[in-house]
Short mmCIF file of C-alpha atoms and ligand atoms in Angstrom, two decimals:
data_model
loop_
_atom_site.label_atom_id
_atom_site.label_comp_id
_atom_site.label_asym_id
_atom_site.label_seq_id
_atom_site.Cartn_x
_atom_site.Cartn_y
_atom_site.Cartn_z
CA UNK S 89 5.43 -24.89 -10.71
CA UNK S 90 1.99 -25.81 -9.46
CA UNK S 91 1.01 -24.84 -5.96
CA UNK S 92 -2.07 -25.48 -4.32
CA UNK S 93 -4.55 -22.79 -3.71
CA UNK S 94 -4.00 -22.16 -0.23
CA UNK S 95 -0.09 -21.97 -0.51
CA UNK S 96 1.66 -18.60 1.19
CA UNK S 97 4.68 -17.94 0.27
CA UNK S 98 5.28 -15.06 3.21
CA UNK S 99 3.75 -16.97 5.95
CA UNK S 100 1.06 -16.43 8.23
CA UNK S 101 3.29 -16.43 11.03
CA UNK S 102 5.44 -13.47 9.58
CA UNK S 103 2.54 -11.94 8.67
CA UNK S 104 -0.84 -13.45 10.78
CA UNK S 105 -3.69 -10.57 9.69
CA UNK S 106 -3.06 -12.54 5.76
CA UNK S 107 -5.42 -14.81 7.60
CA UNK S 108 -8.27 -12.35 9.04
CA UNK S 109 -8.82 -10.47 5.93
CA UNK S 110 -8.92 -10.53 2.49
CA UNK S 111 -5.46 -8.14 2.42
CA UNK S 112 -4.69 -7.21 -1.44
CA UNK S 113 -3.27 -4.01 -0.54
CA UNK S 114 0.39 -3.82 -0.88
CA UNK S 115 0.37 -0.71 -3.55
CA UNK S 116 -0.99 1.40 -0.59
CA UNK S 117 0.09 -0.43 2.60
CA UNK S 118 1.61 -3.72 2.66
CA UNK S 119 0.91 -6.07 5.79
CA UNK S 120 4.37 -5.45 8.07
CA UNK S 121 6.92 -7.86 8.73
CA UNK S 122 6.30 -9.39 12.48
CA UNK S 123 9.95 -9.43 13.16
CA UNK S 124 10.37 -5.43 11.94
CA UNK S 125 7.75 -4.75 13.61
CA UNK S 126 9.00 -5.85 16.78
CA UNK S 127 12.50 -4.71 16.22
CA UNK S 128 11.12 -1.39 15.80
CA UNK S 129 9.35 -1.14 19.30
CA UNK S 130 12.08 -3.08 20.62
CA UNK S 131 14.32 -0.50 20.14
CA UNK S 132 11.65 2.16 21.00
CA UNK S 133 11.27 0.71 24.18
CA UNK S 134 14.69 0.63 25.11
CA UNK S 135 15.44 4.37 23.93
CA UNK S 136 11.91 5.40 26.18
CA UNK S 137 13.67 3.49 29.24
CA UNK S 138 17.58 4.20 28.66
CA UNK S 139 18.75 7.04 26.60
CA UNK S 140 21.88 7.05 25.19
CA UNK S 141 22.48 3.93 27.35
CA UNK S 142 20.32 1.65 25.57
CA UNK S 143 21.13 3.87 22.08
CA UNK S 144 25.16 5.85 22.38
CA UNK S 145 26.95 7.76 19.37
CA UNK S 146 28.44 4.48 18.42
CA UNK S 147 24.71 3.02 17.79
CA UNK S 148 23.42 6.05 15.94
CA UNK S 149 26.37 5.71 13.46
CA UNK S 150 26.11 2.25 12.73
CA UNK S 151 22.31 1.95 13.13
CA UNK S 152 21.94 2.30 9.60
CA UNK S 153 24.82 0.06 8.14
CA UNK S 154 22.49 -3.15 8.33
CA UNK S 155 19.94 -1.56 6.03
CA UNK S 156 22.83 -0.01 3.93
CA UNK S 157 23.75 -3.73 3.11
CA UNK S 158 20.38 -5.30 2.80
CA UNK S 159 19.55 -2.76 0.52
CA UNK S 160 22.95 -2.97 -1.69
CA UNK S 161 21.98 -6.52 -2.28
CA UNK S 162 18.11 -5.65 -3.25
CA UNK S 163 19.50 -3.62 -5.71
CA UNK S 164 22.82 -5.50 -6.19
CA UNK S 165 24.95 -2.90 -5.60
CA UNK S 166 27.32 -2.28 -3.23
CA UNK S 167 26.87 -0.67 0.60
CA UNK S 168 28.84 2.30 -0.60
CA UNK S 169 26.23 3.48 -2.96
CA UNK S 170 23.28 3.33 -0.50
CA UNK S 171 21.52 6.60 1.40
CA UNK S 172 18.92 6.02 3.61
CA UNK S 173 16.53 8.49 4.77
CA UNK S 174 13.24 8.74 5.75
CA UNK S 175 11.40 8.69 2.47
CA UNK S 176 11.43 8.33 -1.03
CA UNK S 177 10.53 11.65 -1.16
CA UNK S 178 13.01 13.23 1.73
CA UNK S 179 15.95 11.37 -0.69
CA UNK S 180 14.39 12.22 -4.24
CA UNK S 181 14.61 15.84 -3.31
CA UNK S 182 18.06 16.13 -2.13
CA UNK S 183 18.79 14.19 -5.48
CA UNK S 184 16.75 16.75 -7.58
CA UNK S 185 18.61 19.59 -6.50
CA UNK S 186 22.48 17.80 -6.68
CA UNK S 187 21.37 16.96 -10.21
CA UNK S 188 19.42 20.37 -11.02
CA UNK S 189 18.85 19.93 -15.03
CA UNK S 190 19.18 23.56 -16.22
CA UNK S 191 17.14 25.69 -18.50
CA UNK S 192 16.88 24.54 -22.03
CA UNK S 193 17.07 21.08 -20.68
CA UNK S 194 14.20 18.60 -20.49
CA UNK S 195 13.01 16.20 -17.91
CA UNK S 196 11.11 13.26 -19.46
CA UNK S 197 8.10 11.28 -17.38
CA UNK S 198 4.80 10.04 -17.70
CA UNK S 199 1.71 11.50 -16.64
CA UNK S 200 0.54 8.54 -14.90
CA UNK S 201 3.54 8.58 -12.50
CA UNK S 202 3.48 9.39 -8.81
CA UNK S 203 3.63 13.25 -7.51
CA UNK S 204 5.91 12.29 -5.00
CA UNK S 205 8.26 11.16 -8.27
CA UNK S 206 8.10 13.98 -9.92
CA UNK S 207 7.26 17.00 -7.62
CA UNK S 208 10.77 17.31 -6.61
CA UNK S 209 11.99 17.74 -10.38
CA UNK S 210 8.70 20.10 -10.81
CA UNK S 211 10.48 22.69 -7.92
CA UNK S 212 13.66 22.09 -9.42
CA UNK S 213 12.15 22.89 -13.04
CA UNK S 214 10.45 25.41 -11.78
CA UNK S 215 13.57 27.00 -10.37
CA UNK S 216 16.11 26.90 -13.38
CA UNK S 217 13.69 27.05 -15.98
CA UNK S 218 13.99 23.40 -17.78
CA UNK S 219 10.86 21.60 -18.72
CA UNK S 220 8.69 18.48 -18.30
CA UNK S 221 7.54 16.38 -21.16
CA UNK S 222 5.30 14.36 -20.21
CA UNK S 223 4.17 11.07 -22.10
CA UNK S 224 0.38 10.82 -22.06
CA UNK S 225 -1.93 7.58 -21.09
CA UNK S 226 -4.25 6.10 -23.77
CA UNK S 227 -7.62 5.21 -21.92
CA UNK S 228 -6.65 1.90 -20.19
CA UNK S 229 -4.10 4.60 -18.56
CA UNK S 230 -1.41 2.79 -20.47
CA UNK S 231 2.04 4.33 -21.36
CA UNK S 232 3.09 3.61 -24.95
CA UNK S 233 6.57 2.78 -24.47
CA UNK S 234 7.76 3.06 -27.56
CA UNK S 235 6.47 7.43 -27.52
CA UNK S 236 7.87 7.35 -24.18
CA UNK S 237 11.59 6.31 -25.76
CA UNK S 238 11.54 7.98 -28.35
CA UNK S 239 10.79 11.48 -26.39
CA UNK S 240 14.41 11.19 -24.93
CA UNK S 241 16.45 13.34 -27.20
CA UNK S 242 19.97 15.32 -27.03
CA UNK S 243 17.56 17.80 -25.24
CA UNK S 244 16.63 15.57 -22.42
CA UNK S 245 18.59 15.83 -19.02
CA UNK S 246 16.86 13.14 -17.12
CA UNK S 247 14.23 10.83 -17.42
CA UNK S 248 12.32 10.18 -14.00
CA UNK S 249 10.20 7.02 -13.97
CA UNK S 250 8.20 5.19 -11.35
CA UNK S 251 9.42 1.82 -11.94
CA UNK S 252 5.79 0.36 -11.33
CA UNK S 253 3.36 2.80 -12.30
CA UNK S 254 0.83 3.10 -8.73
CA UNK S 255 -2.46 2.98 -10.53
CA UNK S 256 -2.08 0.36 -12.67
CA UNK S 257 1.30 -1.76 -11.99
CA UNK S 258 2.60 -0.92 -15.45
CA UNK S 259 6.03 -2.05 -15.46
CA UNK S 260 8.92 -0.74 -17.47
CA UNK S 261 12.02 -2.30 -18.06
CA UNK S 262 14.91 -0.27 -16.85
CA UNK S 263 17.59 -1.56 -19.27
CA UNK S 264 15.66 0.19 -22.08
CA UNK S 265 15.10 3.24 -20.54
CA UNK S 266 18.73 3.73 -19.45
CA UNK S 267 20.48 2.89 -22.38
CA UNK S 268 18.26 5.57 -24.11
CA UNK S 269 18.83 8.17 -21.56
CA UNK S 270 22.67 7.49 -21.23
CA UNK S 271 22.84 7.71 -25.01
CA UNK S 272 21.82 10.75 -25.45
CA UNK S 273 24.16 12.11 -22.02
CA UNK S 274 20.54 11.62 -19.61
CA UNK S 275 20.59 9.89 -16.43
CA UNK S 276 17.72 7.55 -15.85
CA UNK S 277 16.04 7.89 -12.11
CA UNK S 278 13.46 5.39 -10.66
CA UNK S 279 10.88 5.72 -8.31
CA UNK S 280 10.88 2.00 -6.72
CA UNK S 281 7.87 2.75 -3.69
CA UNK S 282 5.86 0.26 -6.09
CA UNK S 283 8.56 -2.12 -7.51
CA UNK S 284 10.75 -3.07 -4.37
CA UNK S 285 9.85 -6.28 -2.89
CA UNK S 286 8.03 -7.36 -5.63
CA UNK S 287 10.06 -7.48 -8.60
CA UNK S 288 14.06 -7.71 -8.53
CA UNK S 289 15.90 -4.63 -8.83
CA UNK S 290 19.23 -4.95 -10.43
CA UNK S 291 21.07 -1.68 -10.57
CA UNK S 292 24.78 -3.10 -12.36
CA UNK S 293 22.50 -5.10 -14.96
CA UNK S 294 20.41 -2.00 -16.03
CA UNK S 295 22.16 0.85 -15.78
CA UNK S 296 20.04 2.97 -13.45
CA UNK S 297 21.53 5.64 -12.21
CA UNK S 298 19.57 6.56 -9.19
CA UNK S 299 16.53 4.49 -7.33
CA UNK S 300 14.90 5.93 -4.42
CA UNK S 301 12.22 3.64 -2.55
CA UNK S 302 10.29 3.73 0.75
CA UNK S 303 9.92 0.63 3.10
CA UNK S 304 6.31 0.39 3.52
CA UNK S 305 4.63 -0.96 0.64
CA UNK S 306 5.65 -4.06 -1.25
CA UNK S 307 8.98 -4.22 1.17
CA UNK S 308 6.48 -5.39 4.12
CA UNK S 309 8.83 -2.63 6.22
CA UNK S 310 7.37 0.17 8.48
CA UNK S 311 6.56 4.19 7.28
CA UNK S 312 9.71 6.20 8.31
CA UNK S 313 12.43 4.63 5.95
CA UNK S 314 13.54 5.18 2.54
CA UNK S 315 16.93 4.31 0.78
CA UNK S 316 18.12 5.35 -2.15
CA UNK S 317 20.97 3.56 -5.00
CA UNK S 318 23.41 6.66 -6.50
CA UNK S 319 25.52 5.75 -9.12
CA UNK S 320 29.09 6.66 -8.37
CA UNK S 321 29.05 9.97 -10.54
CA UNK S 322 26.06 11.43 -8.43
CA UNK S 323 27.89 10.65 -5.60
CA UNK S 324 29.93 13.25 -6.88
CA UNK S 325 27.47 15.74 -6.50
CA UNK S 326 26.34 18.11 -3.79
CA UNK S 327 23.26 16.94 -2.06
CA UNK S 328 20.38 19.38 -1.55
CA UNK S 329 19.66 18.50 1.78
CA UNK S 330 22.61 18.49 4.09
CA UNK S 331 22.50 18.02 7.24
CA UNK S 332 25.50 16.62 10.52
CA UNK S 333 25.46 12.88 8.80
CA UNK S 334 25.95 14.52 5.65
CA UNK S 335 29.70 14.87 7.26
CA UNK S 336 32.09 12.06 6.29
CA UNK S 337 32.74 12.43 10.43
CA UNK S 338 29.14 13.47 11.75
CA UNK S 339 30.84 13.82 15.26
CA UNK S 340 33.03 16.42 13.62
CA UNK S 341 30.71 19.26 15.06
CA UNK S 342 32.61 22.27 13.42
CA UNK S 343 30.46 24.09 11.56
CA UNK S 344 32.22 25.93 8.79
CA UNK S 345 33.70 22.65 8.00
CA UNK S 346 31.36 20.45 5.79
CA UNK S 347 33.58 17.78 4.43
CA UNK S 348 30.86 15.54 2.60
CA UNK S 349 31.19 11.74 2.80
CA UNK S 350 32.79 10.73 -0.27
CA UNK S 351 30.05 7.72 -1.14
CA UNK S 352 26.60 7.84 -1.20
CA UNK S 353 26.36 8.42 2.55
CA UNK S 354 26.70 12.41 1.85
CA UNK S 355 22.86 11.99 0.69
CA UNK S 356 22.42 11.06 4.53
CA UNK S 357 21.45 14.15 6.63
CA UNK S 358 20.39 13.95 10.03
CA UNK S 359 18.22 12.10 12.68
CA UNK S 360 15.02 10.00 12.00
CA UNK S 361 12.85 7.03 13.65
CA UNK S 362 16.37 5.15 13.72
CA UNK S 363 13.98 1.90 15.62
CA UNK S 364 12.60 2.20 11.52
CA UNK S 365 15.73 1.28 10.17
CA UNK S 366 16.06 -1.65 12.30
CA UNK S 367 12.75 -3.16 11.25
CA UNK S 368 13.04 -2.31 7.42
CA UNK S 369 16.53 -4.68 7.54
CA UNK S 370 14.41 -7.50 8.96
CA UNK S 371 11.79 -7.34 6.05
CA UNK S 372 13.98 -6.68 3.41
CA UNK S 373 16.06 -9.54 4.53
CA UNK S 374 13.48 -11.34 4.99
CA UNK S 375 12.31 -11.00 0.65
CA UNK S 376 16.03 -11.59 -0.15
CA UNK S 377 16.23 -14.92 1.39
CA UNK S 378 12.65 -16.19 0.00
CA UNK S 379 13.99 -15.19 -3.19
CA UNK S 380 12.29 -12.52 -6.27
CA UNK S 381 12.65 -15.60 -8.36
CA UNK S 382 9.71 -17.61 -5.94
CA UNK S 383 7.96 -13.98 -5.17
CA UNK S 384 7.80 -13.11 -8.46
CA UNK S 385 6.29 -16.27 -9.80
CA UNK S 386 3.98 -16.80 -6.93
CA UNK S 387 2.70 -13.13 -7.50
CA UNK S 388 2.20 -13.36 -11.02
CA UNK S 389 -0.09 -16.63 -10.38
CA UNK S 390 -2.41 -15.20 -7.88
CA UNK S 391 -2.47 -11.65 -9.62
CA UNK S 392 -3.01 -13.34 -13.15
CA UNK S 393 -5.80 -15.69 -11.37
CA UNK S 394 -7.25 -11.91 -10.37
CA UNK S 395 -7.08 -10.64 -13.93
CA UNK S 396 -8.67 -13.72 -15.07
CA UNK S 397 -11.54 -13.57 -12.95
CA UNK S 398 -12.39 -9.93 -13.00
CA UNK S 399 -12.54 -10.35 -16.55
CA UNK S 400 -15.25 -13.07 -16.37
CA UNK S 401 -16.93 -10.39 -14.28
CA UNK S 402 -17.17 -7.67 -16.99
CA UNK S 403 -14.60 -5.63 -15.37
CA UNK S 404 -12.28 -3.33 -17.69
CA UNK S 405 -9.01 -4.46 -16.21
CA UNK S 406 -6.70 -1.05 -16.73
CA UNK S 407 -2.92 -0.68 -17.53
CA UNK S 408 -1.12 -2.86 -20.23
CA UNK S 409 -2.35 -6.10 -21.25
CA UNK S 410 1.23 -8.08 -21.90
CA UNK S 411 2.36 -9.87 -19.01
CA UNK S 412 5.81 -8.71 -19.25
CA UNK S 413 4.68 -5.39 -18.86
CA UNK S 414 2.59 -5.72 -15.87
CA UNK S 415 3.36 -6.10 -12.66
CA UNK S 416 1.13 -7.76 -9.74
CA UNK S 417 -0.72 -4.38 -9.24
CA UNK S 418 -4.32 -4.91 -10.82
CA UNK S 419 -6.62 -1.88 -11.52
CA UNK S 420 -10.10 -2.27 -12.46
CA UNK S 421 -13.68 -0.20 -13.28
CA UNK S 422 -16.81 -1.85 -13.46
CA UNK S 423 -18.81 -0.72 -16.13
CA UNK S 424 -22.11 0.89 -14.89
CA UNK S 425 -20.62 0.75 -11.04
CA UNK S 426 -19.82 3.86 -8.74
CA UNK S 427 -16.17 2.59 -7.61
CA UNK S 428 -16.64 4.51 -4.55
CA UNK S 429 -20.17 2.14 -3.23
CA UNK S 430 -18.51 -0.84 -5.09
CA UNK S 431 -15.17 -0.34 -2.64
CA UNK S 432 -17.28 0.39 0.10
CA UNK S 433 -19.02 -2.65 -0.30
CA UNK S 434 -15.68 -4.69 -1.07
CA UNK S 435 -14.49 -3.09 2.62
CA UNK S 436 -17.45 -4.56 4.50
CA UNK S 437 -16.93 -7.83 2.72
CA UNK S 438 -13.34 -7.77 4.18
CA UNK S 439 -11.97 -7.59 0.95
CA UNK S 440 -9.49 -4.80 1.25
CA UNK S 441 -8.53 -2.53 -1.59
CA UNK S 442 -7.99 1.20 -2.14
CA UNK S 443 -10.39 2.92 -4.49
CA UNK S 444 -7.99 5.25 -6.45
CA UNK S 445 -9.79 8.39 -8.60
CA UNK S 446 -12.29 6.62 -10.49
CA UNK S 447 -10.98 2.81 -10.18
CA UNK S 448 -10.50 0.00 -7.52
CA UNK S 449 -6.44 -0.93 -7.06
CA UNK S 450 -6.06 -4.61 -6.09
CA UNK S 451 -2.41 -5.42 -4.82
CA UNK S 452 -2.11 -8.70 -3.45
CA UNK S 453 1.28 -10.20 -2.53
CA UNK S 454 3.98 -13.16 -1.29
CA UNK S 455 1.41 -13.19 2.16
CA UNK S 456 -1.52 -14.00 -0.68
CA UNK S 457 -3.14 -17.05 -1.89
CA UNK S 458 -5.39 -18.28 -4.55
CA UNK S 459 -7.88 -18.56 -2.18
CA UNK S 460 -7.84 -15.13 -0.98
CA UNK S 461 -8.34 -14.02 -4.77
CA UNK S 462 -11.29 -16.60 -4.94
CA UNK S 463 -12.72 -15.29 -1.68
CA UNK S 464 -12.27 -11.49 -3.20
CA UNK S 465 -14.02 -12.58 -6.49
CA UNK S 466 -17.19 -14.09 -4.81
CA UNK S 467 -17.57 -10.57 -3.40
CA UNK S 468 -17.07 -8.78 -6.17
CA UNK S 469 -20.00 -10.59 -8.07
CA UNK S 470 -22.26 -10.16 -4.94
CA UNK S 471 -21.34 -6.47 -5.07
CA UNK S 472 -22.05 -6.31 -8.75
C1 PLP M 621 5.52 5.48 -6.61
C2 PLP M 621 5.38 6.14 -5.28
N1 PLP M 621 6.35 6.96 -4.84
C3 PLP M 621 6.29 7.55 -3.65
C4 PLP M 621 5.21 7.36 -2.82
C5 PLP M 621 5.15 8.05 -1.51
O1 PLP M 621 6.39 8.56 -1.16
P1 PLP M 621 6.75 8.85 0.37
O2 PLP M 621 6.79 7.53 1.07
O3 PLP M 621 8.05 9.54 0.31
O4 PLP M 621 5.65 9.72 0.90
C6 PLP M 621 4.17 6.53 -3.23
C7 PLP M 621 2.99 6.32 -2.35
O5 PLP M 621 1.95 5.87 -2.75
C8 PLP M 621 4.26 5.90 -4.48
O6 PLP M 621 3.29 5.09 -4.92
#
């Protein structure tokens, strides 16, 4: 499909700063849906002014059913085996200790993945004694897939991945990576902070048996929201973080009762930003009915344009060099450049990036155009 260079897909009236700067920033921040946004303070407004008028028990149980169902069809699943929390991490906890691989057993990840994936499974490890293998980055911080499959053995309990890889958008395919855990009796557990809203996410297709995400990254949503897919033999489990909604009644109130909800609501535990909730429906809706089959193509244009052109520039473009393995996260070093100055300079271009460790992290997406990346390269080679 051809589109002309100054073609949005997320519009600049959904999203209007797309216009004032040269956003390609999504891996650390993406720009926030304007109708989340205002949903959010909406309902932040009415709380400040009302109480439980504006917000009553009925409210604070079904607050979070929208976002149940929005995210059941991100992940095409169904509402039944969504949690939402506040965070990836609040939700990947409770899962590591319901899942608790003992000693003897091994939990298999990468060691480019995110702390916040695997510092839950670290306590746990550290707890009952199993281990971490880790499968190490060449130079390009790439993960060789192939070492990373075949280091899940009889020995392995669970293999934790982040489905994107934060640094540099590496991009494994889930299918694989379950069907190797389940046959050797592993669960496979994804980290999708970096893959939601930019890739699809197809839980019945691949076999995944838990993903965990936050809202506000490549979901456009606000900070304050994370959901998480459980499989329904984890829903089995016992959560470790329970709190009143962990209750299949949460109005029940009697303590030395804890009957847990018998789906994937038992991972839910207590209060939060609820007004979050209410804006990360809107955004998520919002990618489901433009479609991962347009996002995904419109991304991989504008990020492959990026790639392109920063290779022109002499830049050493990290991460794996097959398309099908990358995502639209671009990481780059430029060979005799201090990446802090160079994304200093890129900042007071209004080109905005993150400098990450030693490299520069470019993320645009849906709210991006070729222009933008044209606009981004020009200061690049005035920087250089
Ligand atoms: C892959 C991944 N997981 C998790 C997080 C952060 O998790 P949380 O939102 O729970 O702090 C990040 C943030 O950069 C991330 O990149």
């Amino acid at each position: 499909m051809s589109i002309s260079n100054s073609f949005r897909l997320g519009s600049p009236d959904i999203f209007p700063p797309c216009e004032r700067h040269v956003y390609l920033d999504a891996a650390s921040v993406g720009l926030s849906h304007k109708g989340g946004a205002e949903a959010i303070s909406n309902w932040q407004n009415a709380l400040a002014e009302e109480g439980t008028i504006a917000f009553d028990e009925q409210a604070e149980v079904e607050c979070l059913d929208n976002l149940n169902d929005a995210t059941a069809r991100l992940f095409n699943a169904t509402t039944d085996d969504i949690a939402v929390a506040s965070s990836e991490t609040t939700l990947m906890q409770s899962l590591a200790w319901a899942v608790m691989p003992g000693k003897g057993t091994k939990v298999v990840t990468t060691d480019t993945t995110h702390p916040s994936s695997i510092y839950p499974w670290k306590r746990l490890c550290d707890h009952t004694g199993a281990e971490i293998s880790w499968a190490r980055s060449d130079a390009t911080m790439t993960i060789d897939t192939d070492a990373l499959e075949a280091m899940i053995d009889d020995d392995t309990s669970v293999v934790v991945l982040s489905h994107v890889e934060w640094g540099t958008g590496q991009l494994f395919d889930l299918k694989r990576f379950a069907d190797k855990a389940h046959k050797h009796g592993a669960i496979l557990v994804i980290d999708a902070t970096q893959s939601a809203g930019q890739v699809p996410i197809d839980v019945a297709a691949t076999g995944a048996d838990a993903v965990a995400t936050s809202t506000y990254k490549w979901l456009c949503g606000p900070f304050g929201t994370g959901m998480m897919y459980v499989s329904p033999e984890l829903q089995k489990l016992n959560p470790g973080i329970l709190g009143w909604r962990s209750h299949k009644d949460m109005w029940d109130f009697q303590a030395n009762r804890l009957e847990l909800a018998d789906n994937a609501k038992r991972y839910e535990f207590g209060t939060m930003a609820y007004g979050t909730a209410y804006g990360a429906t809107e955004s998520v809706r919002h990618l489901l009915d433009t479609g991962f089959d347009k996002i995904v193509a419109h991304n991989r244009k504008v990020s492959n344009h990026l790639i392109d052109g920063l290779r022109e520039l002499g830049a050493d473009v990290l991460g794996p060099k097959d398309e099908a393995d990358r995502s639209a996260t671009v990481a780059a070093r430029f060979p005799g450049k201090n990446s802090r100055d160079f994304a200093k300079t890129l900042k007071d271009a209004n080109v905005i990036a993150s400098l990450r460790r030693d490299f520069i992290r470019f993320s645009p997406h849906y709210y991006n155009n070729i222009d933008d990346i044209d606009q981004g390269l020009e200061a690049i080679k005035a920087a250089l």
